[in-house]
PDB file of C-alpha atoms (C1' of nucleotides) in Angstrom:
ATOM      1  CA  UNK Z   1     135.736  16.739 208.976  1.00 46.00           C
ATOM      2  CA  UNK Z   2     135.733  17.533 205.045  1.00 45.00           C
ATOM      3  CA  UNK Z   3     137.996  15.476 203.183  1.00 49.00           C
ATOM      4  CA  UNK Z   4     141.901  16.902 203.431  1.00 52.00           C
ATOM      5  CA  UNK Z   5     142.699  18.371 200.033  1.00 55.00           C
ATOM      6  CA  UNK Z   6     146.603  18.900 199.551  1.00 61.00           C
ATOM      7  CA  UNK Z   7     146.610  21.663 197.047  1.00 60.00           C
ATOM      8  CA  UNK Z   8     149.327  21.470 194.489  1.00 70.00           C
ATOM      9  CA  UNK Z   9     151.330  24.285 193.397  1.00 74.00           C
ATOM     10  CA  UNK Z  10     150.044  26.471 191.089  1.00 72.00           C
ATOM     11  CA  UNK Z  11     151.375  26.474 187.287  1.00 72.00           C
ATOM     12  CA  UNK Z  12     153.708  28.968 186.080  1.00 74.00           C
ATOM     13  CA  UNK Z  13     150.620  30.939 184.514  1.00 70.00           C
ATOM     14  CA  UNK Z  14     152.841  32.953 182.328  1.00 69.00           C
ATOM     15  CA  UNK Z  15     153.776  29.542 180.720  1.00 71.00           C
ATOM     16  CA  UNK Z  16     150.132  28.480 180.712  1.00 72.00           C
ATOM     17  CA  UNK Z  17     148.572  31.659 179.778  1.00 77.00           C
ATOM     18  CA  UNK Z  18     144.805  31.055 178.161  1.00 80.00           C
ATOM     19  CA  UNK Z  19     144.080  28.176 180.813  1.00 87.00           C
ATOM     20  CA  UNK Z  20     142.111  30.671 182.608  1.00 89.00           C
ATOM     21  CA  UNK Z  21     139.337  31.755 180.211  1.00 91.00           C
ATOM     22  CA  UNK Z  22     138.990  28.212 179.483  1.00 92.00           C
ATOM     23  CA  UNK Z  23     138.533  27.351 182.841  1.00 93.00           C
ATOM     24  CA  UNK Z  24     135.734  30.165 183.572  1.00 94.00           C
ATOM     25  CA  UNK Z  25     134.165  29.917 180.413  1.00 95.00           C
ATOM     26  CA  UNK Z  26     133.439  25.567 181.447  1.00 94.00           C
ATOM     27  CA  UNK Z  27     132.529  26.466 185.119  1.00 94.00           C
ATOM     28  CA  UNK Z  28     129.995  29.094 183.473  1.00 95.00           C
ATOM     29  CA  UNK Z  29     128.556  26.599 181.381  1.00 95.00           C
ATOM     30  CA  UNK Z  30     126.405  25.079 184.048  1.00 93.00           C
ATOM     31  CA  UNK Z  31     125.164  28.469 185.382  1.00 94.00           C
ATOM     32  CA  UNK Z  32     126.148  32.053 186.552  1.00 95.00           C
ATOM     33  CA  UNK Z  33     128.482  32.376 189.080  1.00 96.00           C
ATOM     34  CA  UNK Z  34     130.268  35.965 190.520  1.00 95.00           C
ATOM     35  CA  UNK Z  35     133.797  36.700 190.979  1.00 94.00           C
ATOM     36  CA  UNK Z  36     135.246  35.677 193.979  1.00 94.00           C
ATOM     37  CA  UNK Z  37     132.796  32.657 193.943  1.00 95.00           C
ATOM     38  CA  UNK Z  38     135.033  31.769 190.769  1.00 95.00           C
ATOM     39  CA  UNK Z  39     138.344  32.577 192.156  1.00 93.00           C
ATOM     40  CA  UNK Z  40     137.337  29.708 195.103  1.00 92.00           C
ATOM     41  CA  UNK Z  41     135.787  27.253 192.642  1.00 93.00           C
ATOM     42  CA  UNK Z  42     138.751  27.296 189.760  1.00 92.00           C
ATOM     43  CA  UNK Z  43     140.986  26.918 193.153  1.00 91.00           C
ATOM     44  CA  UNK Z  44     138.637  24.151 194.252  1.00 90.00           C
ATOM     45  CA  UNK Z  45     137.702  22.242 191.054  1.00 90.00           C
ATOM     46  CA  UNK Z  46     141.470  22.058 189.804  1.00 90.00           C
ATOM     47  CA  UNK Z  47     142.751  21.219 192.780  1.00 89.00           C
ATOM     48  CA  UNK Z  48     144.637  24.500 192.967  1.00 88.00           C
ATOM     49  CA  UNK Z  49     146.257  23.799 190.121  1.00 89.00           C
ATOM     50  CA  UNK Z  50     144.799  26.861 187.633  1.00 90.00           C
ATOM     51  CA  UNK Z  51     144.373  28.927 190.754  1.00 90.00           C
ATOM     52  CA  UNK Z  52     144.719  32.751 190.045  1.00 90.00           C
ATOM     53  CA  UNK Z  53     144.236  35.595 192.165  1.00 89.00           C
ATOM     54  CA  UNK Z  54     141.728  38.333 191.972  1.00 93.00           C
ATOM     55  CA  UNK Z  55     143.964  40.670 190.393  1.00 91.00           C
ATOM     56  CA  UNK Z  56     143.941  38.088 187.670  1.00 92.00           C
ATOM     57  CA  UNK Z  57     140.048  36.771 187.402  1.00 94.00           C
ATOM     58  CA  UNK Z  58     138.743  40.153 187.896  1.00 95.00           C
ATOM     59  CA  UNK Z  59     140.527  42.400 184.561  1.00 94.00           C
ATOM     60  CA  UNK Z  60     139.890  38.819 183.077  1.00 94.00           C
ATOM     61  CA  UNK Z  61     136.247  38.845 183.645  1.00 95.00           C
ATOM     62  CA  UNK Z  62     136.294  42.515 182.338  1.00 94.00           C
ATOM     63  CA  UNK Z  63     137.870  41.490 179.222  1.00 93.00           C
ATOM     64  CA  UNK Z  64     135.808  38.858 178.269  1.00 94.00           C
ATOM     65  CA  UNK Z  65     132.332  40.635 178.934  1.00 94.00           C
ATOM     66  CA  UNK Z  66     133.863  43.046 176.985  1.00 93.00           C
ATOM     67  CA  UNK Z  67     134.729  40.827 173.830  1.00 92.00           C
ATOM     68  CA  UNK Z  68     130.811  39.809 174.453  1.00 93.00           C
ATOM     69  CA  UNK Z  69     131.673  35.994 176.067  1.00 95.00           C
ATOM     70  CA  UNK Z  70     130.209  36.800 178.923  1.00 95.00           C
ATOM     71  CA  UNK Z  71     127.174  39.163 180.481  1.00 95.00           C
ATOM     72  CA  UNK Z  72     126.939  40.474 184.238  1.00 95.00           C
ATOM     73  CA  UNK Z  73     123.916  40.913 185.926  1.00 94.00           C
ATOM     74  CA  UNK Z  74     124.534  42.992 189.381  1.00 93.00           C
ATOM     75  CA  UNK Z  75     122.615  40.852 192.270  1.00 89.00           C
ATOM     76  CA  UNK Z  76     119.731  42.409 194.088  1.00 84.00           C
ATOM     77  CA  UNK Z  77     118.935  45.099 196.356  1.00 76.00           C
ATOM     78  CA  UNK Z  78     119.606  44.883 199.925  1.00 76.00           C
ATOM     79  CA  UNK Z  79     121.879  42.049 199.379  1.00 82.00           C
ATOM     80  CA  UNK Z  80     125.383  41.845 199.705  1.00 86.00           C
ATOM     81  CA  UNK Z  81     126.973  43.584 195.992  1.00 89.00           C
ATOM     82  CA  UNK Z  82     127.976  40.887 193.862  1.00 93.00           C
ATOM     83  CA  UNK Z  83     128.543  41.031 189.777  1.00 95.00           C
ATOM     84  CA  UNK Z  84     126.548  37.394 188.347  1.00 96.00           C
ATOM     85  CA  UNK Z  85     128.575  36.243 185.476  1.00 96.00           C
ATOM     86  CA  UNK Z  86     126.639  34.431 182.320  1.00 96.00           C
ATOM     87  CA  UNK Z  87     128.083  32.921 179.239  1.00 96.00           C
ATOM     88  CA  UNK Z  88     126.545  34.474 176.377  1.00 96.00           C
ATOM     89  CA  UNK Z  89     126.209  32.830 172.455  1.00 96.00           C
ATOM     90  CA  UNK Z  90     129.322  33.663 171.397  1.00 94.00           C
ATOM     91  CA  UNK Z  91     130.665  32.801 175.141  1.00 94.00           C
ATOM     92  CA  UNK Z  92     129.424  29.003 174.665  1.00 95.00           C
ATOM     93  CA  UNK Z  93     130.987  28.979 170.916  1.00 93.00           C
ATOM     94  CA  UNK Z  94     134.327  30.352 172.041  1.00 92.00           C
ATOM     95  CA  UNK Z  95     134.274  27.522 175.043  1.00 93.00           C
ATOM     96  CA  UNK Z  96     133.971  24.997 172.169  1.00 92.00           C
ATOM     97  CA  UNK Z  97     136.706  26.204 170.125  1.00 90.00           C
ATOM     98  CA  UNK Z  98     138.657  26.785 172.981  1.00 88.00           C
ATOM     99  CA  UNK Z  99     137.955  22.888 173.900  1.00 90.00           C
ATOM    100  CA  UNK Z 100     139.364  21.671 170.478  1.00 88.00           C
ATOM    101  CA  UNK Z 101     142.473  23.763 170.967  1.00 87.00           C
ATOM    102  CA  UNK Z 102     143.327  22.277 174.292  1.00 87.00           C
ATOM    103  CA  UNK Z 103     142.643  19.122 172.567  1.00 87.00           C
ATOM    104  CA  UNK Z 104     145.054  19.759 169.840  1.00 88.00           C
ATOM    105  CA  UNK Z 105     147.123  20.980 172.314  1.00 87.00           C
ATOM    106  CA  UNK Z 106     147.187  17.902 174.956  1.00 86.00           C
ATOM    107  CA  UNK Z 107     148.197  15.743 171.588  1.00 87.00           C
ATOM    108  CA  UNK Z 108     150.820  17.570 170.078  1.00 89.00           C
ATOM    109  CA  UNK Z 109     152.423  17.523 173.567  1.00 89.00           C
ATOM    110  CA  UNK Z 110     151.784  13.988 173.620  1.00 89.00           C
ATOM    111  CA  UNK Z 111     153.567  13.904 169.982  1.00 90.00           C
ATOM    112  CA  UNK Z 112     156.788  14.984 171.347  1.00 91.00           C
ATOM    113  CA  UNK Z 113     156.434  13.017 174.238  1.00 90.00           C
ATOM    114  CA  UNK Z 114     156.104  15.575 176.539  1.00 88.00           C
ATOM    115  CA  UNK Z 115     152.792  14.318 178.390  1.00 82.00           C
ATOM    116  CA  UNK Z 116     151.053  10.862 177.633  1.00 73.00           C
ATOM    117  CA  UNK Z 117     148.516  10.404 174.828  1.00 58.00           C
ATOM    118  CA  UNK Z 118     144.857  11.079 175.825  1.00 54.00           C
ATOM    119  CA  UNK Z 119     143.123   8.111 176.073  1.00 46.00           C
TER     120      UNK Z 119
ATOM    121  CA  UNK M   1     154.976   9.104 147.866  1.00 47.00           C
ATOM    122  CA  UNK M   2     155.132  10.634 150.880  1.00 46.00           C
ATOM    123  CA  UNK M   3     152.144  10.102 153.475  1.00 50.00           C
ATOM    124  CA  UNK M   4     149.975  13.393 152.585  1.00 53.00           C
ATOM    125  CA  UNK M   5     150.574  15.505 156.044  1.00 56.00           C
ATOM    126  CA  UNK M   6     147.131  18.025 156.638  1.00 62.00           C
ATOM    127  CA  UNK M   7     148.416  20.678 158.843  1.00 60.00           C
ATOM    128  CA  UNK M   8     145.827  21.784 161.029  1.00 70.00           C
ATOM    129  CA  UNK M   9     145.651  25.317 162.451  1.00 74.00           C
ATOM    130  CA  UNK M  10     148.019  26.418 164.848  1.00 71.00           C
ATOM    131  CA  UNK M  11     146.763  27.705 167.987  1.00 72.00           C
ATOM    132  CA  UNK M  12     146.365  30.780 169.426  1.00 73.00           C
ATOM    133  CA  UNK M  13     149.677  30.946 170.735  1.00 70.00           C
ATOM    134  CA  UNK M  14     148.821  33.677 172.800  1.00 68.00           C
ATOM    135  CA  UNK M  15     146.560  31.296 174.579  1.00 70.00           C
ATOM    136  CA  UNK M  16     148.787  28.629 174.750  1.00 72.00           C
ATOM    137  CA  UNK M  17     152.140  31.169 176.039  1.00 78.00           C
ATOM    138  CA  UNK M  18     154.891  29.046 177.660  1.00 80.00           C
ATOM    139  CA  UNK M  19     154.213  25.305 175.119  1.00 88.00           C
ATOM    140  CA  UNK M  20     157.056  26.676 172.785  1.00 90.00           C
ATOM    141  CA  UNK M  21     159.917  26.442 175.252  1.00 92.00           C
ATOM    142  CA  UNK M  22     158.427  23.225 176.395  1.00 92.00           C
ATOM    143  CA  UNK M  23     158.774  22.018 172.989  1.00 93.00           C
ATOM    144  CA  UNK M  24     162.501  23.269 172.090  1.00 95.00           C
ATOM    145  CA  UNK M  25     163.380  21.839 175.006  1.00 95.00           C
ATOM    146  CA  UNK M  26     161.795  18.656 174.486  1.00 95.00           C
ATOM    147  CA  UNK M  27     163.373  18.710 170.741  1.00 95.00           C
ATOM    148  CA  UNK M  28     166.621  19.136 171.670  1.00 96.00           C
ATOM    149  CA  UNK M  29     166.729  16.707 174.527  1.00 95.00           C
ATOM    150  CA  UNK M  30     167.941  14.470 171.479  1.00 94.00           C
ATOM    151  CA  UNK M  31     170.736  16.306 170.246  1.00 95.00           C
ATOM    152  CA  UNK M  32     171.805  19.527 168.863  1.00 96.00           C
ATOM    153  CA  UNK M  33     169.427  20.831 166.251  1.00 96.00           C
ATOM    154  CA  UNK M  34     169.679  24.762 164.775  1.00 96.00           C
ATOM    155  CA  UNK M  35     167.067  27.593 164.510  1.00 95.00           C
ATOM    156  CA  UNK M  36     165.858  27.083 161.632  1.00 95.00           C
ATOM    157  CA  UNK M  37     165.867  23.203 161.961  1.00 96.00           C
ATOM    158  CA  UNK M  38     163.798  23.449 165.331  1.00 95.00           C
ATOM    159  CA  UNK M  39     161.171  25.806 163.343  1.00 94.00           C
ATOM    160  CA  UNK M  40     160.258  22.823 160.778  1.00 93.00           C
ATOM    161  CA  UNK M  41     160.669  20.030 163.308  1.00 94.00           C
ATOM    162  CA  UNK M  42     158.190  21.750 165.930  1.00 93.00           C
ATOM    163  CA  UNK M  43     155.695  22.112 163.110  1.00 91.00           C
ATOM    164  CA  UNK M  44     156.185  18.714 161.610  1.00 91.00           C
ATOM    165  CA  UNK M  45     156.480  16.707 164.784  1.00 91.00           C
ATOM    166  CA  UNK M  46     153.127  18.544 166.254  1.00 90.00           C
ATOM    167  CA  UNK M  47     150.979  18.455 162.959  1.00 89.00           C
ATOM    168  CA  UNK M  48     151.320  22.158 162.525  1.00 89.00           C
ATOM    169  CA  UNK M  49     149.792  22.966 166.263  1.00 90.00           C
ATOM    170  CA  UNK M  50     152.451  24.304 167.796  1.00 91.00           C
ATOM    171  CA  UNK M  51     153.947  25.806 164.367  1.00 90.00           C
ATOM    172  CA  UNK M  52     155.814  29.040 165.019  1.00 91.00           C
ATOM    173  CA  UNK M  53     157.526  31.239 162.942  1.00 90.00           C
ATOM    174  CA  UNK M  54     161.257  32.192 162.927  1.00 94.00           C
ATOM    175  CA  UNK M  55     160.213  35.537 164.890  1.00 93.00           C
ATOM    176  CA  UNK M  56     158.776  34.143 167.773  1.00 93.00           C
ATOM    177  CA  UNK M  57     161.578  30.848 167.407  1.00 95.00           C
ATOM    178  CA  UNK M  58     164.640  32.505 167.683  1.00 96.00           C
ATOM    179  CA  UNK M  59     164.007  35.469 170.054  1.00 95.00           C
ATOM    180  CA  UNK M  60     162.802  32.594 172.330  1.00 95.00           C
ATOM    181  CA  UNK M  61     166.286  30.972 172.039  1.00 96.00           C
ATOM    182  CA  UNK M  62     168.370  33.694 172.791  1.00 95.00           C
ATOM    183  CA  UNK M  63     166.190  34.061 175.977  1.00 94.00           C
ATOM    184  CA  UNK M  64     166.132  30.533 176.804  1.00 95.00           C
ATOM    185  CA  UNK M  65     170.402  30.428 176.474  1.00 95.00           C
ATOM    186  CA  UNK M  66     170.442  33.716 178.304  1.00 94.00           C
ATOM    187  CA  UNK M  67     168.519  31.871 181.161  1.00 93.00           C
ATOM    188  CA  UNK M  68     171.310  29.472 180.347  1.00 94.00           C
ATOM    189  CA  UNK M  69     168.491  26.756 179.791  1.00 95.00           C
ATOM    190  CA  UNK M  70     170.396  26.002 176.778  1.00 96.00           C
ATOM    191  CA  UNK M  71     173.819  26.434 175.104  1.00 96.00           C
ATOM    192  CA  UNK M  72     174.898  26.894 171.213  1.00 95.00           C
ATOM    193  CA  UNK M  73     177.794  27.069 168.849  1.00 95.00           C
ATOM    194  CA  UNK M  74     178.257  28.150 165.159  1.00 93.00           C
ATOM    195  CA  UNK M  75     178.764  25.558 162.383  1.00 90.00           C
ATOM    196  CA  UNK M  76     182.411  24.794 161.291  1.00 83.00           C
ATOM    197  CA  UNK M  77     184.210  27.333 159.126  1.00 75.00           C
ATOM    198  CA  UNK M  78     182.858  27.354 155.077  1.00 75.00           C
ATOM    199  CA  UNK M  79     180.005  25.353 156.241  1.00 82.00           C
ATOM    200  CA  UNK M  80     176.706  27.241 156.153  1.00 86.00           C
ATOM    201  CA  UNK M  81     176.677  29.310 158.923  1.00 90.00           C
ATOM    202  CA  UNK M  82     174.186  27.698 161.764  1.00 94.00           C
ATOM    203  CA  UNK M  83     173.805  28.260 165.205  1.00 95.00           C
ATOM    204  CA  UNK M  84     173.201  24.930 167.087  1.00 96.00           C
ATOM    205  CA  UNK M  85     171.571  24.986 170.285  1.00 97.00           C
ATOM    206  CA  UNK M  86     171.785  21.789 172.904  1.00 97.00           C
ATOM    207  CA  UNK M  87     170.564  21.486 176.422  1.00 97.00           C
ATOM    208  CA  UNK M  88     172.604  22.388 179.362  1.00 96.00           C
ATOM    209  CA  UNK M  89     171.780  20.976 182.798  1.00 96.00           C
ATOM    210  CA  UNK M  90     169.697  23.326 183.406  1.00 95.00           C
ATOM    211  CA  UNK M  91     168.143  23.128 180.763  1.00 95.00           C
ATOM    212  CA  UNK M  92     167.288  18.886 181.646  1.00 95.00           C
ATOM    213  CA  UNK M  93     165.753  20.111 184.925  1.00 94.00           C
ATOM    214  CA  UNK M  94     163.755  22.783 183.096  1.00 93.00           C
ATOM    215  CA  UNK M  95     161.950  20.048 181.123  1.00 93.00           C
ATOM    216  CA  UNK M  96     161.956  17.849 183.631  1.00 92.00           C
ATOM    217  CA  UNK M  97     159.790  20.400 185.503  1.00 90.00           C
ATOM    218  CA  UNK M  98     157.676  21.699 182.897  1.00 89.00           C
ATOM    219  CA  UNK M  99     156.701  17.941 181.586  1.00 90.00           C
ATOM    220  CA  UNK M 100     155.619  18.095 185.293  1.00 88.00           C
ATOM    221  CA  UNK M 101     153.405  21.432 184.702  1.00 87.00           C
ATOM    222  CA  UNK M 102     152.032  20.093 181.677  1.00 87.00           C
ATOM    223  CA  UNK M 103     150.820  17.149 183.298  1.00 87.00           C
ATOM    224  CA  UNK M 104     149.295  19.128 185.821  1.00 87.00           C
ATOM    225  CA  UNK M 105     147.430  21.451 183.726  1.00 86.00           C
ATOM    226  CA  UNK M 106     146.374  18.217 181.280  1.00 86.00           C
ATOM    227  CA  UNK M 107     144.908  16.867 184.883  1.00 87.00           C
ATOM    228  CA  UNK M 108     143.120  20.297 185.880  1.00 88.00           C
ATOM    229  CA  UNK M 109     141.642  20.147 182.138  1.00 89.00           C
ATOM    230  CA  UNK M 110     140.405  17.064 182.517  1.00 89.00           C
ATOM    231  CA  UNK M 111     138.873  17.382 186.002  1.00 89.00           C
ATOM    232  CA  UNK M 112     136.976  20.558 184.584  1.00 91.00           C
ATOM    233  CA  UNK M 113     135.740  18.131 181.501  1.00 90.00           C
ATOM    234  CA  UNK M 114     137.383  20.304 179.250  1.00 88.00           C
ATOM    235  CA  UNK M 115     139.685  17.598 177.950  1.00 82.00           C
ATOM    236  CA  UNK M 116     139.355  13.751 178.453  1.00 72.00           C
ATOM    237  CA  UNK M 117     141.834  12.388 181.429  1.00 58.00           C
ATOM    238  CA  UNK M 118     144.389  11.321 180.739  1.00 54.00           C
ATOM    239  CA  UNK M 119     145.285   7.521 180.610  1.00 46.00           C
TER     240      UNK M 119
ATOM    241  C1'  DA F   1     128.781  48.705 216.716  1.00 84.02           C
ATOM    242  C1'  DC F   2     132.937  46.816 215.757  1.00 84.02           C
ATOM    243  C1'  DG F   3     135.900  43.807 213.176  1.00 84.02           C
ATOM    244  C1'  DC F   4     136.681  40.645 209.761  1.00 84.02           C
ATOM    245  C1'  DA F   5     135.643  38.042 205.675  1.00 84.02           C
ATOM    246  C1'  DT F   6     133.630  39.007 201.494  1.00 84.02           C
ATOM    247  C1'  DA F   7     133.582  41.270 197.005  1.00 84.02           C
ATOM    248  C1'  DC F   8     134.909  44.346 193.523  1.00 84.02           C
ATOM    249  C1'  DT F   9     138.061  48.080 191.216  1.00 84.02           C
ATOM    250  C1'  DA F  10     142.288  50.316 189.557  1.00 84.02           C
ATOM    251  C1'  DT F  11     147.314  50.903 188.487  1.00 84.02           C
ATOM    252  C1'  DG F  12     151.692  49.641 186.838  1.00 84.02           C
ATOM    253  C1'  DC F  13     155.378  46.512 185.591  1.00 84.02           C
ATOM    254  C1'  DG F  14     157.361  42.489 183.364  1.00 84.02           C
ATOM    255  C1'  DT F  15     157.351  39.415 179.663  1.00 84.02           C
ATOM    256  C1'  DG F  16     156.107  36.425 175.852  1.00 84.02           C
ATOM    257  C1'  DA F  17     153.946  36.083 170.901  1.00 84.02           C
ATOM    258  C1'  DC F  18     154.372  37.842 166.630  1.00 84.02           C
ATOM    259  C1'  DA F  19     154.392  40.712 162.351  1.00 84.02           C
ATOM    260  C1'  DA F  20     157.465  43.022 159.545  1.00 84.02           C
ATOM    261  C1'  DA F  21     161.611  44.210 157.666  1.00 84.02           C
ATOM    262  C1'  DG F  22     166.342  43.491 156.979  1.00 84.02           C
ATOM    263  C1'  DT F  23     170.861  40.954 156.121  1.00 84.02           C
ATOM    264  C1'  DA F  24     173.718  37.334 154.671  1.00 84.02           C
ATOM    265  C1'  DT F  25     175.072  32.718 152.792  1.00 84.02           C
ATOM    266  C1'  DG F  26     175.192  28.798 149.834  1.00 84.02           C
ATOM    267  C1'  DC F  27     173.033  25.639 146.451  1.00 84.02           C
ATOM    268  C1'  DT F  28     171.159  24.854 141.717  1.00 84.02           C
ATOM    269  C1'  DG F  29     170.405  25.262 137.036  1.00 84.02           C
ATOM    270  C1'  DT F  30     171.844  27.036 132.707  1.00 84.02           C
TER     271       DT F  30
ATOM    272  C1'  DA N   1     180.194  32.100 136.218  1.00 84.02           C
ATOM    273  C1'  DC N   2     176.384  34.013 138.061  1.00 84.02           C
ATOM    274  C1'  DA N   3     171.514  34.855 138.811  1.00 84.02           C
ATOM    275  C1'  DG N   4     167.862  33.497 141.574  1.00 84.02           C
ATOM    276  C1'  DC N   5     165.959  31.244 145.283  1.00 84.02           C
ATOM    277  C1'  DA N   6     165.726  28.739 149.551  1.00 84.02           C
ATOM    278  C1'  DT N   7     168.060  28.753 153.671  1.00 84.02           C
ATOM    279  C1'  DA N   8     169.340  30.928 158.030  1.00 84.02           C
ATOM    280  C1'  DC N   9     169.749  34.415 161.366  1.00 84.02           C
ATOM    281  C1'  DT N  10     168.846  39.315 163.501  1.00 84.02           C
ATOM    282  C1'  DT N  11     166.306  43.325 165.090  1.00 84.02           C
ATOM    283  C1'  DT N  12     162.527  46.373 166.164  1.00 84.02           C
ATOM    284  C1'  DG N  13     158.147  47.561 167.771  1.00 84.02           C
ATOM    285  C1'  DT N  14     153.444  46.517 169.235  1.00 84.02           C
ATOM    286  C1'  DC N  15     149.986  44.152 171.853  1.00 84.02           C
ATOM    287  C1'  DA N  16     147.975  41.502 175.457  1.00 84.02           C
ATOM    288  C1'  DC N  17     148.135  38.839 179.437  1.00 84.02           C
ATOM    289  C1'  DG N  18     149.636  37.611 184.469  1.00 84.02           C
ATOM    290  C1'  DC N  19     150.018  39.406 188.639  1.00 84.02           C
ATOM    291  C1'  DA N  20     151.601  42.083 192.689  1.00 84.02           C
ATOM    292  C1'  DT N  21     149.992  45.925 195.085  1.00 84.02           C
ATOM    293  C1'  DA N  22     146.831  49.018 196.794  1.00 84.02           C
ATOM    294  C1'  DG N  23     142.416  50.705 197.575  1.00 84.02           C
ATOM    295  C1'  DT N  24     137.236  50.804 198.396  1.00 84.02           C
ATOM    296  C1'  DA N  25     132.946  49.180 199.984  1.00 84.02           C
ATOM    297  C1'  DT N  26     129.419  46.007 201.960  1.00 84.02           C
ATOM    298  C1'  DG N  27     127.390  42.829 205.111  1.00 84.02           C
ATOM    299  C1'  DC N  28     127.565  39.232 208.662  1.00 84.02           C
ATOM    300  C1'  DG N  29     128.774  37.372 213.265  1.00 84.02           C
ATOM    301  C1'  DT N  30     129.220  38.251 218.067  1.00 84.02           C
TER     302       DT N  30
END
DNA sequence: ACGCATACTATGCGTGACAAAGTATGCTGT
DNA sequence: ACAGCATACTTTGTCACGCATAGTATGCGT
């Protein structure tokens, strides 16, 4: 039996709007992945926490191939359909921008006292 | 001589929706500050990260007292004419909750690598 | 071969972020 | 006194994102 995983509640994403790029442009980082595979890994790897539907991932995915952060590669013949996501140049830049701003982020929260300094 | 403060960039507040609330709230958890008071404070208190300006500020506080998150009244008569804005109940358990949100996310950061945990 | 889980696409609404432009008040120096 | 500037608030319009809903298509298990 796989370990029990009590998913929390998902954020308010209108109040944490952005998270979600971020969080697909970091699982990319390591390799290509396809849609839904993300939709079940972002669910997965934050605990549920930054979990968004299709409806959401999908247009996002669309968006960002189409500001050139990511490339698709459609999988194979005779195999089951699936879109393979890559981070391109400008994909891996924009993840470490994106990394400082969370940063920047996490500490001016911290600076009102909102969450705990990062240690 | 004041200590020299070096404003970094704000962020992309479109990526970041949903931390200026968090921060009014969190302001005026205090006491009763005005509009224009909360605009300098948010950018002095977070380094310029959160900085907003007075047209994303003050539409945000007429729809945070219309959600009755907070309440306000207008300076005394011949005084400078200010709107001051305090926390209602509500308005408590709205931070309360969202302190709780931004922990989360901080968490789901961190356990993508994307930010260091925090301690 | 049938049904279900997988996998992707498209549409439409609600809402927040923000630039820009406008209005009004009081302090400060001369 | 009064001109000029910083203060302080309001309004309008645009854009982009989050997401619910609905729809389509493919392949695997039995």
């Amino acid at each position: 039996m796989a370990p029990t995983r009590t998913p929390s509640t998902p954020v308010d994403r209108e109040l944490m709007r952005g998270a979600g790029p971020t969080a697909v442009l970091k699982l990319l980082e390591r390799g290509e992945m396809y849609g839904y595979e993300l939709v079940e890994a972002i669910d997965k790897r934050t605990d549920g926490i930054l979990a968004m539907g299709q409806s959401t991932l999908y247009p996002l995915l669309y968006n960002m191939e189409a500001k050139g952060l990511l490339a698709s590669r459609w999988s194979e013949e005779n195999a089951r359909p699936r879109k393979y996501y890559r981070l391109t140049a400008a994909g891996r830049k924009r993840l470490a921008a994106d990394s400082l701003q969370w940063r920047a982020v996490a500490q001016a929260m911290g600076s009102l006292g909102v969450v705990y300094a990062l240690s």
